Amino acid sequence: MTQNATLMTCTADFIRQRLKDDSSGHDWWHIDRVRRNAVAIAEAENADVALCELAALLHDVADWKFHGGDETAGPRAAREWLMSQAAEENIIQRVCEIIAEVSFKGAGVPTVAGTLEGRCVQDADRLDALGAIGIARAFAFGGHFGRVMYDPEHPPEQHASFEAYKTKSGPTINHFYEKLLLLKDRMQTATGQQMAEERHQFLETFLRQFFAEWKGVV
Ligand code: ADP
Ligand code: NI
């Protein structure tokens, strides 16, 4: 995609305004981190950097988690915005395709992106679900939706369908086993895989400490 500085700046301003007050871990700064990681991964992978940046900016514009589970809400809202900015149809289509494929849909549901740019943006989004920031986001999300932190009598599940994953409402610690710890082996670019390594280790360290404190052995 040819660089269009105005479109990028206007899109960033639009998203900043729209998500600035979010307290579920899907705020503007999540978008900004994903945008920066998407650009870094795209550069290393020789992908279309501008396209990845634009799709990263729009990837959570209308997430299904906040739109009654409707997975078409995101691409539709992105299309509406890009049309209002008179973006080229070809770019709109490519951005919408990336957004439609970005989300995690359950342990048993493959989410391989169809394009290199889709793989870069998906990896960038997933990096932000790992490490210290991923832990903070998981508990922010859990608090926002009234989930209990941990319940030893409620074990994690491996969801075989998007429907089952979408409707889950278990403890936040379960989310580590149902999604976060699975991400490292599902990164789709070599760059993303490498960036995920340290963040994944940090999740393991956090969980070890969490359960040691829970049992009172430290
Ligand atoms: P995706 O669409 O792939 O799930 P997002 O950018 O929407 O990616 O971010 C999802 C993040 O929201 C997760 O990484 C996690 O921090 C949080 N999240 C989603 N579902 C849960 C849940 N049930 N419990 C705790 N955190 C959750
Ligand atoms: Ni996201």
PDB file of N, CA and C in Angstrom, residues 5 47 86:
ATOM      1  N   ALA A   5      -0.044   9.390   4.784  1.00  0.00           N
ATOM      2  CA  ALA A   5       0.158   9.875   6.150  1.00  0.00           C
ATOM      3  C   ALA A   5      -1.134  10.426   6.744  1.00  0.00           C
ATOM      4  N   ALA A  47       6.989  -7.520   4.981  1.00  0.00           N
ATOM      5  CA  ALA A  47       5.558  -7.406   4.649  1.00  0.00           C
ATOM      6  C   ALA A  47       5.253  -5.939   4.306  1.00  0.00           C
ATOM      7  N   ALA A  86     -12.542   7.940   2.194  1.00  0.00           N
ATOM      8  CA  ALA A  86     -12.324   7.748   0.746  1.00  0.00           C
ATOM      9  C   ALA A  86     -11.070   6.915   0.460  1.00  0.00           C
TER      10      ALA A  86
END
